[in-house]
Amino acid sequence: MNSQLTGQYIPGTSIMHRMDARAKFSGFLLLIAAVILTGTIKGYLLTISFILIIAALSKLPPEIATGSVRRMLPFFFVVFLLNVLFFESETPLWQWGIVTISIDGIAQGANILLRIVLILILSNVLTLTTPPMALMAAIESLMSPLRFIGVPVGDVSMILSVAVQFIPTLLRETDDIRTAQTARGAQFESGKLLDRAKALPPLLTPIFLSAFKRADELAVAMEARGYRGGKHRTKKASQPMPVSGWLALLLCAALCALQIFLF
Amino acid sequence: MSFEIKSLSYVYQRGTPLETPALENVSFSIGDGEFVGIMGHTGCGKSTLLHLMAGLLPAPAGTVLIDGEDINRKGYDRSVLRRKLGVLFQFPESQLFESTVEKDVAFGLKHSGLSTKDIEQRVQWAIETVGLDYSRVKGQSPLGLSGGEKRRAAIAGVLAVQPRHLILDEPTVGLDPMGREALLELLVKLNRDGMTILMVSHDADSLGEAARRLLVLHQGHLAADGPIGQVFADMDAMADWGLGVSQSREAAGLLARKGLEVPQDITSYRQLLPAVLTALKGGGSP
Ligand SMILES: Nc1ncnc2c1ncn2[C@@H]1O[C@H](COP(=O)(O)OP(=O)(O)O)[C@@H](O)[C@H]1O
Ligand SMILES: [Mg+2]
């Protein structure tokens, strides 16, 4: 039993909650591009402020918007360290065998770290302010041009939306099984890598079993109710994107452009 | 004292719009060897309470003492807790994962420091205690067992560590009447041999048969705590909390209305039958 499951939608009325999901998702992609394009200190200042403003507009409690970031701190540390220690530089500060410490390496480490953190925060804001089904509908509507090159968009989106609906159930179940096995003496928190690896089967086996069972039951239920594949699906008529959505997209695109041309 | 719970409160997702208070200022204690039932409407916080009592959720407000020790104290050895406190969750069959029943039941003994031979003996004892045929099931995959047998195998896994205290969350849900009978008999026997048992259940009949004391949770508060006969005696209060009483208790009430002098703190059939006979024979005063 976690007190907060990762990446689960939190209802609200903030600007980010109310924004059109298609705009949010496309904006998300544009901002990821902007983060990757950012390379200078001035550029970072702009990108970071932009993303912090978005996070603030979402009115999410900061510790939740940055939840996954804090949980992955050990991973970040390793990534940073690898970059600092093994970046090959012309001007090393200190060298010993293959270990090279340099300003370039430290900058590279910081650069990568900052990008991961920013992208994590963005994806947190996206999934925490958008109901899963709205997100799926947005992705389907953005993918719909692919229909013309033969992609079965309907089926793909059905698969995605079923998967998305399963995520909270699976997370809840993982949590329940982890708790139950902990009560039986499993040690998931033990620091040693080997112990942690050993603790995986008691967790993964029941989860896979239950996921397969659910998938099976769902398939039977869908067939029994007459699901015959994407071509026959009816879809809600899509609405045009509101002006606010276009405006948000324009801002995100502007950030991208600035990163490319100015910095 | 097995358990001492002091002003325990719990809020899920504190600080978010989804904030859910689950428990508010709950205090009680349970002595060694007691058999205590917990009833309460769905969502009233029963499972949360069990998780807190088993140290599976940190307690941010209030304390949980087990055998006099604060289980949330820094430096408290959780592996000791795992060995003296058995926990059986709802639908425990979903925890089975090993390739054979024998290995699965032995899972909790991995870090016990027992010899292979002792572990084998414990496993055999546990499997036989829950009423499964040891020689038949030990090499079988737990997934090949029937529903009722899976539940038994899961219980055997909890019993194998021979915990002093046992916590159960809705253990009778999904069992057929015979499976339910057998489970209750097992719990009563374990309790008679000294195990403290705390059992959450909606099933008033099961609790009426097995438990001697009943706690009622209502919207996160402890609404009642006393001998189960006394708590069941007030059927109106039980109805207010959205709960029913055991059939035997209900029968005692109906018989009293027909003028038969049957005590109203009856909870089980075992108590009802002699009481009715006495009332019929004595024609009134006992
Ligand atoms: N992991 C969780 N996250 C958020 N809320 C929860 C969680 N688990 C339980 N709750 C909520 O806490 C309350 C008490 O739940 P629970 O202890 O499971 O009740 P019970 O077992 O009596 O049915 C309910 O309102 C429930 O919705
Ligand atoms: Mg429950």
Coordinates of C-alpha atoms and ligand atoms in Angstrom, one line a residue:
Chain A
M1 CA 0.0 0.0 0.0
N2 CA 1.7 3.1 -1.2
S3 CA 0.1 6.3 -0.2
Q4 CA 0.4 7.7 -3.7
L5 CA 0.5 5.5 -6.8
T6 CA 2.9 6.7 -9.4
G7 CA 1.6 8.7 -12.3
Q8 CA -2.1 8.5 -11.4
Y9 CA -4.5 11.2 -12.5
I10 CA -5.3 13.6 -9.7
P11 CA -8.6 15.5 -10.4
G12 CA -8.4 19.3 -10.3
T13 CA -9.5 22.5 -12.0
S14 CA -6.2 24.2 -12.8
I15 CA -5.4 25.6 -16.2
M16 CA -3.4 22.5 -17.0
H17 CA -6.3 20.3 -16.0
R18 CA -8.7 22.2 -18.2
M19 CA -6.4 22.4 -21.3
D20 CA -7.4 20.4 -24.3
A21 CA -5.7 17.0 -24.0
R22 CA -4.5 17.0 -27.7
A23 CA -2.8 20.4 -27.1
K24 CA -1.3 19.1 -23.9
F25 CA 0.1 16.0 -25.6
S26 CA 1.5 17.7 -28.6
G27 CA 2.8 20.5 -26.4
F28 CA 4.5 17.8 -24.3
L29 CA 6.2 16.4 -27.4
L30 CA 7.3 19.9 -28.4
L31 CA 8.7 20.6 -24.9
I32 CA 10.7 17.3 -24.9
A33 CA 12.2 18.5 -28.2
A34 CA 12.9 21.9 -26.6
V35 CA 14.6 20.2 -23.6
I36 CA 16.8 18.1 -25.9
L37 CA 17.7 21.1 -28.1
T38 CA 18.7 23.2 -25.1
G39 CA 22.4 23.4 -24.8
T40 CA 23.5 26.7 -23.3
I41 CA 23.2 28.2 -19.8
K42 CA 20.9 30.9 -21.0
G43 CA 18.9 28.4 -22.9
Y44 CA 18.5 26.3 -19.8
L45 CA 17.4 29.3 -17.8
L46 CA 14.6 29.8 -20.3
T47 CA 13.5 26.2 -20.6
I48 CA 13.6 25.6 -16.8
S49 CA 11.5 28.7 -16.1
F50 CA 9.0 27.6 -18.8
I51 CA 8.7 24.2 -17.3
L52 CA 8.5 25.5 -13.7
I53 CA 5.7 27.8 -14.8
I54 CA 3.8 24.9 -16.3
A55 CA 4.3 22.9 -13.1
A56 CA 3.1 25.8 -11.0
L57 CA 0.1 26.3 -13.3
S58 CA -0.9 22.6 -12.7
K59 CA -1.4 23.5 -9.0
L60 CA -0.1 20.0 -8.1
P61 CA 1.7 19.7 -4.7
P62 CA 5.4 20.0 -5.6
E63 CA 6.3 16.7 -3.8
I64 CA 3.8 14.9 -6.1
A65 CA 4.8 16.6 -9.3
T66 CA 8.4 15.6 -8.6
G67 CA 7.6 12.2 -7.0
S68 CA 9.3 10.0 -9.6
V69 CA 12.3 12.3 -9.7
R70 CA 13.0 11.8 -6.0
R71 CA 12.5 8.1 -6.2
M72 CA 15.1 7.8 -9.0
L73 CA 17.8 9.8 -7.2
P74 CA 20.1 6.8 -6.8
F75 CA 19.8 6.2 -10.6
F76 CA 20.6 9.8 -11.3
F77 CA 23.6 9.7 -9.1
V78 CA 25.0 6.7 -11.0
V79 CA 24.3 8.3 -14.4
F80 CA 26.1 11.5 -13.2
L81 CA 29.0 9.6 -11.8
L82 CA 29.5 7.6 -15.0
N83 CA 29.6 10.8 -17.1
V84 CA 32.0 12.5 -14.7
L85 CA 34.4 9.6 -14.5
F86 CA 34.4 8.3 -18.0
F87 CA 33.9 11.2 -20.3
E88 CA 36.9 11.4 -22.6
S89 CA 38.3 14.9 -22.6
E90 CA 41.3 16.7 -24.1
T91 CA 41.8 18.7 -21.0
P92 CA 41.4 16.4 -18.0
L93 CA 41.7 17.8 -14.5
W94 CA 42.7 14.4 -13.2
Q95 CA 43.4 11.1 -14.9
W96 CA 44.0 7.5 -13.7
G97 CA 43.8 4.7 -16.1
I98 CA 40.4 5.0 -17.9
V99 CA 39.1 7.3 -15.2
T100 CA 39.1 10.9 -16.4
I101 CA 37.7 13.8 -14.5
S102 CA 37.2 17.0 -16.5
I103 CA 35.1 20.1 -16.7
D104 CA 33.5 18.7 -19.9
G105 CA 32.6 15.5 -18.2
I106 CA 31.0 17.3 -15.3
A107 CA 29.1 19.5 -17.7
Q108 CA 28.0 16.5 -19.7
G109 CA 26.8 14.8 -16.6
A110 CA 24.8 17.8 -15.4
N111 CA 23.4 18.3 -18.9
I112 CA 22.0 14.7 -19.1
L113 CA 20.7 14.8 -15.6
L114 CA 18.9 18.1 -16.0
R115 CA 17.3 16.8 -19.2
I116 CA 16.0 13.6 -17.5
V117 CA 14.7 15.5 -14.6
L118 CA 12.9 18.1 -16.8
I119 CA 11.3 15.4 -19.0
L120 CA 10.2 13.5 -15.9
I121 CA 8.5 16.6 -14.5
L122 CA 6.8 17.2 -17.8
S123 CA 5.5 13.7 -18.1
N124 CA 4.3 13.8 -14.4
V125 CA 2.4 17.0 -15.1
L126 CA 0.9 15.5 -18.2
T127 CA -0.3 12.2 -16.6
L128 CA -1.3 13.8 -13.3
T129 CA -3.6 16.4 -14.9
T130 CA -5.1 14.3 -17.7
P131 CA -7.6 11.5 -17.2
P132 CA -6.1 8.3 -18.9
M133 CA -9.1 8.0 -21.2
A134 CA -8.8 11.6 -22.4
L135 CA -5.1 11.1 -23.0
M136 CA -5.8 8.0 -25.1
A137 CA -8.5 9.8 -27.1
A138 CA -6.0 12.6 -27.7
I139 CA -3.3 10.2 -28.9
E140 CA -5.9 8.4 -31.2
S141 CA -7.0 11.6 -32.7
L142 CA -3.4 12.7 -33.3
M143 CA -2.6 9.4 -34.9
S144 CA -5.6 9.3 -37.2
P145 CA -3.7 10.6 -40.3
L146 CA -1.8 7.3 -40.1
R147 CA -4.9 5.6 -41.2
F148 CA -4.1 6.6 -44.8
I149 CA -0.8 4.7 -44.8
G150 CA -2.6 1.5 -43.6
V151 CA -2.0 1.7 -39.8
P152 CA -5.0 0.1 -38.0
V153 CA -5.4 3.2 -35.8
G154 CA -8.6 1.9 -34.3
D155 CA -7.1 -1.3 -33.1
V156 CA -3.9 0.3 -31.9
S157 CA -5.9 2.8 -29.9
M158 CA -8.1 0.1 -28.5
I159 CA -5.1 -1.8 -27.4
L160 CA -3.5 1.3 -25.8
S161 CA -6.7 2.3 -24.0
V162 CA -7.2 -1.2 -22.6
A163 CA -3.6 -1.1 -21.4
V164 CA -4.0 2.3 -19.9
Q165 CA -7.1 1.3 -18.0
F166 CA -5.2 -1.7 -16.7
I167 CA -2.4 0.4 -15.3
P168 CA -4.1 1.5 -12.1
T169 CA -5.4 -2.0 -11.4
L170 CA -2.0 -3.5 -12.0
L171 CA -0.3 -0.9 -9.8
R172 CA -2.8 -1.5 -7.0
E173 CA -2.3 -5.3 -7.4
T174 CA 1.5 -4.9 -7.4
D175 CA 1.2 -3.0 -4.2
D176 CA -1.1 -5.5 -2.6
I177 CA 1.2 -8.4 -3.5
R178 CA 4.3 -6.6 -2.4
T179 CA 2.7 -6.0 0.9
A180 CA 1.5 -9.6 1.3
Q181 CA 4.9 -11.0 0.4
T182 CA 6.6 -8.5 2.8
A183 CA 4.3 -9.8 5.5
R184 CA 5.6 -13.3 4.7
G185 CA 9.2 -12.1 5.1
A186 CA 10.3 -11.1 1.6
Q187 CA 12.9 -8.3 1.7
F188 CA 12.3 -5.9 -1.1
E189 CA 14.0 -3.0 0.6
S190 CA 17.2 -4.8 1.5
G191 CA 20.1 -2.9 0.0
K192 CA 22.1 -5.7 -1.5
L193 CA 21.5 -6.1 -5.2
L194 CA 21.5 -9.9 -5.0
D195 CA 18.8 -9.8 -2.3
R196 CA 16.7 -7.5 -4.4
A197 CA 17.0 -9.7 -7.4
K198 CA 16.0 -12.7 -5.3
A199 CA 12.9 -10.8 -4.1
L200 CA 11.6 -10.4 -7.7
P201 CA 10.0 -13.8 -8.4
P202 CA 7.6 -13.6 -5.4
L203 CA 6.5 -10.3 -6.8
L204 CA 6.5 -10.8 -10.6
T205 CA 5.1 -14.3 -10.8
P206 CA 1.8 -13.5 -9.2
I207 CA 1.5 -10.2 -11.1
F208 CA 2.0 -11.9 -14.5
L209 CA -0.4 -14.7 -13.6
S210 CA -3.0 -12.2 -12.6
A211 CA -2.4 -10.0 -15.7
F212 CA -2.8 -13.0 -18.0
K213 CA -5.9 -14.0 -16.2
R214 CA -7.4 -10.6 -16.5
A215 CA -6.5 -10.3 -20.2
D216 CA -8.1 -13.7 -20.8
E217 CA -11.3 -12.7 -19.0
L218 CA -11.4 -9.3 -20.8
A219 CA -11.0 -11.0 -24.2
V220 CA -13.8 -13.4 -23.5
A221 CA -16.0 -10.5 -22.3
M222 CA -15.3 -8.3 -25.3
E223 CA -16.0 -11.1 -27.7
A224 CA -19.2 -12.0 -25.8
R225 CA -20.3 -8.4 -26.2
G226 CA -19.6 -8.5 -29.9
Y227 CA -16.3 -6.6 -30.3
R228 CA -15.1 -7.3 -33.9
G229 CA -12.0 -5.1 -34.3
G230 CA -11.3 -1.4 -34.9
K231 CA -13.0 -1.0 -38.3
H232 CA -16.4 -1.5 -36.7
R233 CA -15.9 0.8 -33.8
T234 CA -17.9 3.9 -33.6
K235 CA -16.1 7.0 -32.4
K236 CA -17.3 10.1 -30.7
A237 CA -17.3 13.0 -33.2
S238 CA -14.1 15.0 -32.5
Q239 CA -14.3 18.6 -31.6
P240 CA -12.1 21.3 -33.1
M241 CA -9.2 22.4 -30.9
P242 CA -10.0 25.5 -28.8
V243 CA -8.1 28.7 -29.2
S244 CA -6.4 28.2 -25.8
G245 CA -5.0 24.9 -27.1
W246 CA -3.5 26.5 -30.2
L247 CA -2.1 29.3 -28.0
A248 CA -0.4 26.8 -25.7
L249 CA 1.1 25.0 -28.7
L250 CA 2.3 28.2 -30.2
L251 CA 4.2 29.0 -27.0
C252 CA 5.8 25.6 -26.9
A253 CA 6.8 25.8 -30.5
A254 CA 8.2 29.3 -29.8
L255 CA 10.4 27.8 -27.1
C256 CA 11.7 25.2 -29.5
A257 CA 12.4 27.8 -32.1
L258 CA 14.3 30.0 -29.6
Q259 CA 16.4 27.0 -28.5
I260 CA 17.3 26.3 -32.1
F261 CA 18.0 29.8 -33.4
L262 CA 18.9 32.0 -30.5
F263 CA 20.9 29.9 -28.1
Chain B
M1 CA -0.3 -7.5 25.9
S2 CA 0.0 -8.6 22.3
F3 CA -1.1 -5.4 20.8
E4 CA -1.5 -1.9 22.2
I5 CA -2.8 0.6 19.8
K6 CA -2.7 4.3 20.9
S7 CA -4.4 7.2 19.2
L8 CA -3.8 5.8 15.7
S9 CA -4.8 7.9 12.7
Y10 CA -4.2 7.5 9.0
V11 CA -4.8 9.7 6.0
Y12 CA -4.2 8.4 2.5
Q13 CA -2.7 10.8 -0.1
R14 CA -2.4 13.7 2.4
G15 CA -2.1 17.0 0.8
T16 CA -3.8 16.1 -2.5
P17 CA -7.3 16.7 -3.7
L18 CA -7.7 12.9 -3.2
E19 CA -7.0 13.1 0.5
T20 CA -8.9 10.3 2.3
P21 CA -9.0 10.1 6.0
A22 CA -9.1 6.3 6.8
L23 CA -8.6 6.1 10.6
E24 CA -9.1 8.6 13.3
N25 CA -7.8 8.3 16.8
V26 CA -8.3 4.6 17.3
S27 CA -7.1 3.1 20.6
F28 CA -7.4 -0.4 22.1
S29 CA -5.3 -3.3 23.3
I30 CA -5.5 -7.0 22.8
G31 CA -4.2 -9.5 25.4
D32 CA -2.2 -12.6 24.7
G33 CA -4.4 -15.5 23.4
E34 CA -7.5 -13.4 22.7
F35 CA -9.7 -14.1 19.7
V36 CA -10.9 -10.7 18.5
G37 CA -13.2 -9.9 15.6
I38 CA -13.4 -6.6 13.7
M39 CA -16.5 -5.6 11.8
G40 CA -17.3 -2.5 9.9
H41 CA -18.9 -1.2 6.7
T42 CA -16.8 -1.3 3.5
G43 CA -14.3 1.5 3.4
C44 CA -14.5 2.2 7.2
G45 CA -10.7 1.5 7.6
K46 CA -10.5 -2.1 8.6
S47 CA -7.8 -3.1 6.2
T48 CA -5.9 0.1 6.9
L49 CA -5.9 -0.7 10.6
L50 CA -4.6 -4.2 9.9
H51 CA -1.8 -2.8 7.7
L52 CA -0.8 -0.4 10.4
M53 CA -0.9 -3.1 13.1
A54 CA 1.3 -5.3 11.0
G55 CA 3.9 -2.6 10.3
L56 CA 3.1 -2.7 6.6
L57 CA 2.2 1.0 6.6
P58 CA 4.2 3.5 8.6
A59 CA 2.1 5.1 11.4
P60 CA 2.6 8.8 11.1
A61 CA 0.3 9.5 14.0
G62 CA -0.2 7.3 17.0
T63 CA 1.7 4.2 18.2
V64 CA 1.5 0.5 17.6
L65 CA 3.1 -1.7 20.3
I66 CA 3.4 -5.4 19.7
D67 CA 4.5 -7.4 22.8
G68 CA 5.4 -4.1 24.4
E69 CA 7.6 -2.9 21.6
D70 CA 7.0 0.1 19.3
I71 CA 7.2 -1.4 15.8
N72 CA 7.8 2.0 14.2
R73 CA 10.7 2.8 16.5
K74 CA 13.9 3.4 14.6
G75 CA 16.1 0.3 14.7
Y76 CA 13.3 -2.1 15.5
D77 CA 14.1 -5.4 13.8
R78 CA 11.3 -6.0 11.3
S79 CA 12.4 -9.6 10.6
V80 CA 11.6 -10.4 14.3
L81 CA 8.1 -9.0 13.7
R82 CA 7.6 -11.1 10.5
R83 CA 8.3 -14.2 12.5
K84 CA 6.0 -13.5 15.4
L85 CA 3.1 -11.9 13.5
G86 CA 1.4 -13.8 10.7
V87 CA -0.8 -11.9 8.3
L88 CA -3.3 -13.4 6.0
F89 CA -4.7 -10.9 3.4
Q90 CA -7.9 -11.0 1.4
F91 CA -7.6 -13.6 -1.4
P92 CA -4.3 -14.9 -0.1
E93 CA -4.1 -17.4 -3.0
S94 CA -2.8 -14.6 -5.2
Q95 CA 0.5 -14.7 -3.3
L96 CA 1.3 -18.3 -4.3
F97 CA 4.3 -18.2 -6.7
E98 CA 6.7 -21.1 -6.2
S99 CA 6.9 -24.1 -8.4
T100 CA 5.7 -26.5 -5.7
V101 CA 3.4 -26.2 -2.7
E102 CA 6.2 -27.3 -0.4
K103 CA 8.6 -24.5 -1.6
D104 CA 5.8 -22.0 -1.4
V105 CA 4.9 -22.9 2.2
A106 CA 8.6 -22.8 3.1
F107 CA 9.1 -19.2 1.7
G108 CA 8.6 -17.5 5.1
L109 CA 11.2 -19.8 6.7
K110 CA 14.0 -18.7 4.3
H111 CA 15.6 -16.3 6.7
S112 CA 14.7 -18.2 9.9
G113 CA 18.0 -19.9 10.3
L114 CA 16.3 -23.3 10.7
S115 CA 18.0 -26.4 9.3
T116 CA 16.7 -28.0 6.1
K117 CA 15.3 -30.9 8.1
D118 CA 13.5 -28.6 10.6
I119 CA 12.1 -26.6 7.7
E120 CA 10.8 -29.7 6.1
Q121 CA 9.1 -30.8 9.3
R122 CA 7.6 -27.4 9.8
V123 CA 6.3 -27.4 6.2
Q124 CA 4.8 -30.8 6.7
W125 CA 3.2 -29.8 10.0
A126 CA 1.7 -26.6 8.4
I127 CA 0.3 -28.4 5.3
E128 CA -1.3 -31.1 7.5
T129 CA -2.6 -28.5 9.9
V130 CA -4.6 -26.8 7.2
G131 CA -6.0 -30.2 6.2
L132 CA -4.2 -30.9 3.0
D133 CA -2.7 -34.3 2.1
Y134 CA 1.1 -33.6 2.5
S135 CA 2.4 -36.5 0.3
R136 CA -0.1 -35.6 -2.5
V137 CA 0.4 -31.8 -2.7
K138 CA 4.0 -31.2 -1.6
G139 CA 5.4 -31.7 -5.1
Q140 CA 2.4 -30.2 -6.9
S141 CA 2.3 -26.7 -8.4
P142 CA 0.1 -24.5 -6.3
L143 CA -1.6 -23.3 -9.4
G144 CA -2.9 -26.8 -10.0
L145 CA -4.8 -26.8 -6.8
S146 CA -8.5 -26.1 -6.5
G147 CA -9.7 -22.8 -5.2
G148 CA -10.3 -24.0 -1.6
E149 CA -7.0 -25.9 -1.6
K150 CA -5.1 -22.8 -2.8
R151 CA -6.5 -20.8 0.1
R152 CA -5.4 -23.6 2.5
A153 CA -1.9 -23.7 0.9
A154 CA -1.6 -19.9 1.4
I155 CA -2.7 -20.3 5.1
A156 CA -0.1 -23.0 5.5
G157 CA 2.6 -20.6 4.3
V158 CA 1.6 -18.2 7.1
L159 CA 1.4 -20.9 9.7
A160 CA 4.7 -22.4 8.8
V161 CA 6.6 -19.7 10.7
Q162 CA 4.5 -20.5 13.8
P163 CA 3.6 -16.9 14.5
R164 CA 2.4 -16.1 18.0
H165 CA -0.1 -13.6 16.7
L166 CA -2.3 -14.0 13.6
I167 CA -4.1 -11.2 11.7
L168 CA -6.6 -12.1 9.0
D169 CA -8.5 -9.9 6.5
E170 CA -11.8 -11.4 5.4
P171 CA -10.5 -15.0 5.4
T172 CA -13.8 -16.6 4.7
V173 CA -14.8 -14.6 1.5
G174 CA -15.1 -16.9 -1.5
L175 CA -15.0 -20.2 0.5
D176 CA -17.8 -22.7 0.2
P177 CA -19.7 -23.5 3.5
M178 CA -17.5 -26.6 4.2
G179 CA -14.3 -24.7 3.6
R180 CA -15.5 -21.9 5.9
E181 CA -16.4 -24.4 8.7
A182 CA -12.9 -26.0 8.3
L183 CA -11.1 -22.7 8.5
L184 CA -13.0 -21.6 11.6
E185 CA -12.3 -24.9 13.3
L186 CA -8.7 -24.4 12.5
L187 CA -8.6 -20.9 13.8
V188 CA -10.4 -21.9 17.1
K189 CA -7.9 -24.7 17.5
L190 CA -4.9 -22.4 16.9
N191 CA -6.4 -19.9 19.4
R192 CA -6.9 -22.6 22.0
D193 CA -3.2 -23.6 21.6
G194 CA -2.3 -20.0 22.5
M195 CA -2.3 -18.0 19.3
T196 CA -3.7 -14.4 19.5
I197 CA -6.1 -14.0 16.6
L198 CA -7.5 -10.8 15.1
M199 CA -10.0 -11.4 12.3
V200 CA -11.7 -8.8 10.1
S201 CA -14.9 -10.2 8.6
H202 CA -18.3 -9.2 7.3
D203 CA -19.4 -12.7 8.2
A204 CA -21.2 -12.2 11.5
D205 CA -22.0 -15.9 11.8
S206 CA -18.3 -16.8 11.6
L207 CA -17.3 -14.2 14.1
G208 CA -20.3 -15.2 16.4
E209 CA -18.9 -18.7 16.4
A210 CA -15.2 -18.0 16.8
A211 CA -14.6 -14.6 18.3
R212 CA -15.0 -13.7 22.0
R213 CA -14.5 -10.0 21.6
L214 CA -15.7 -7.6 18.9
L215 CA -14.4 -4.3 17.7
V216 CA -16.7 -2.2 15.4
L217 CA -15.2 0.4 13.2
H218 CA -17.4 3.1 11.8
Q219 CA -16.1 5.8 9.4
G220 CA -12.6 5.4 10.8
H221 CA -13.6 5.6 14.4
L222 CA -13.7 2.8 17.0
A223 CA -17.5 2.6 17.6
A224 CA -17.7 -0.4 19.9
D225 CA -15.4 -2.7 21.8
G226 CA -16.6 -5.4 24.1
P227 CA -17.6 -9.1 24.5
I228 CA -19.1 -10.1 21.2
G229 CA -22.4 -11.1 22.9
Q230 CA -22.7 -7.6 24.4
V231 CA -22.0 -5.9 21.1
F232 CA -24.4 -8.1 19.1
A233 CA -27.0 -7.6 21.9
D234 CA -27.6 -4.0 20.6
M235 CA -29.0 -4.9 17.2
D236 CA -30.2 -1.3 16.6
A237 CA -26.7 0.1 17.0
M238 CA -25.3 -2.6 14.7
A239 CA -27.9 -1.7 12.1
D240 CA -26.9 2.0 12.5
W241 CA -23.4 1.0 11.6
G242 CA -24.7 -0.8 8.5
L243 CA -23.9 -4.2 10.0
G244 CA -25.9 -7.4 10.6
V245 CA -25.6 -9.8 13.5
S246 CA -25.3 -13.6 13.4
Q247 CA -28.3 -15.7 12.6
S248 CA -28.3 -17.2 16.1
R249 CA -28.4 -13.8 17.7
E250 CA -31.3 -12.8 15.4
A251 CA -33.1 -16.0 16.3
A252 CA -32.7 -15.3 20.0
G253 CA -34.3 -11.9 19.5
L254 CA -37.2 -13.4 17.6
L255 CA -37.8 -16.1 20.2
A256 CA -37.8 -13.5 22.9
R257 CA -40.5 -11.6 21.1
K258 CA -42.5 -14.7 21.1
G259 CA -42.3 -14.8 24.8
L260 CA -39.5 -17.3 25.2
E261 CA -36.9 -16.3 27.8
V262 CA -33.7 -16.7 25.8
P263 CA -30.7 -14.6 26.8
Q264 CA -29.9 -11.8 24.3
D265 CA -26.2 -12.1 24.3
I266 CA -26.2 -15.3 22.3
T267 CA -24.0 -15.2 19.2
S268 CA -23.6 -18.8 18.0
Y269 CA -25.7 -21.9 17.3
R270 CA -23.6 -23.7 20.0
Q271 CA -25.1 -21.3 22.6
L272 CA -28.5 -21.0 21.1
L273 CA -29.6 -24.6 21.2
P274 CA -29.1 -25.3 24.9
A275 CA -30.6 -21.8 25.7
V276 CA -33.7 -22.7 23.8
L277 CA -33.9 -26.1 25.4
T278 CA -33.6 -24.6 28.9
A279 CA -36.2 -21.9 28.1
L280 CA -38.7 -24.5 26.8
K281 CA -38.1 -27.0 29.6
G282 CA -38.0 -24.5 32.5
G283 CA -41.0 -22.5 31.2
G284 CA -39.3 -19.3 32.2
S285 CA -36.8 -18.7 35.1
P286 CA -33.6 -20.7 34.8
Ligands
LIG1 N1 -4.1 2.9 -1.3 C1 -5.1 3.7 -1.0 N2 -5.1 5.0 -1.5 C2 -6.0 5.8 -1.3 N3 -7.1 5.6 -0.5 C3 -7.2 4.4 0.0 C4 -6.2 3.4 -0.2 N4 -6.6 2.2 0.4 C5 -7.8 2.5 1.0 N5 -8.1 3.8 0.8 C6 -9.4 4.5 1.3 O1 -9.3 4.5 2.7 C7 -10.6 4.2 3.3 C8 -10.5 2.9 4.1 O2 -10.1 1.8 3.3 P1 -9.9 0.4 3.9 O3 -9.1 0.4 5.1 O4 -9.5 -0.5 2.8 O5 -11.4 0.0 4.3 P2 -12.1 -1.4 4.6 O6 -11.0 -2.5 4.6 O7 -12.8 -1.3 5.9 O8 -13.1 -1.7 3.5 C9 -11.5 4.0 2.1 O9 -12.2 5.2 1.9 C10 -10.6 3.7 0.9 O10 -11.2 4.2 -0.3
MG2 MG -10.7 -4.2 3.4

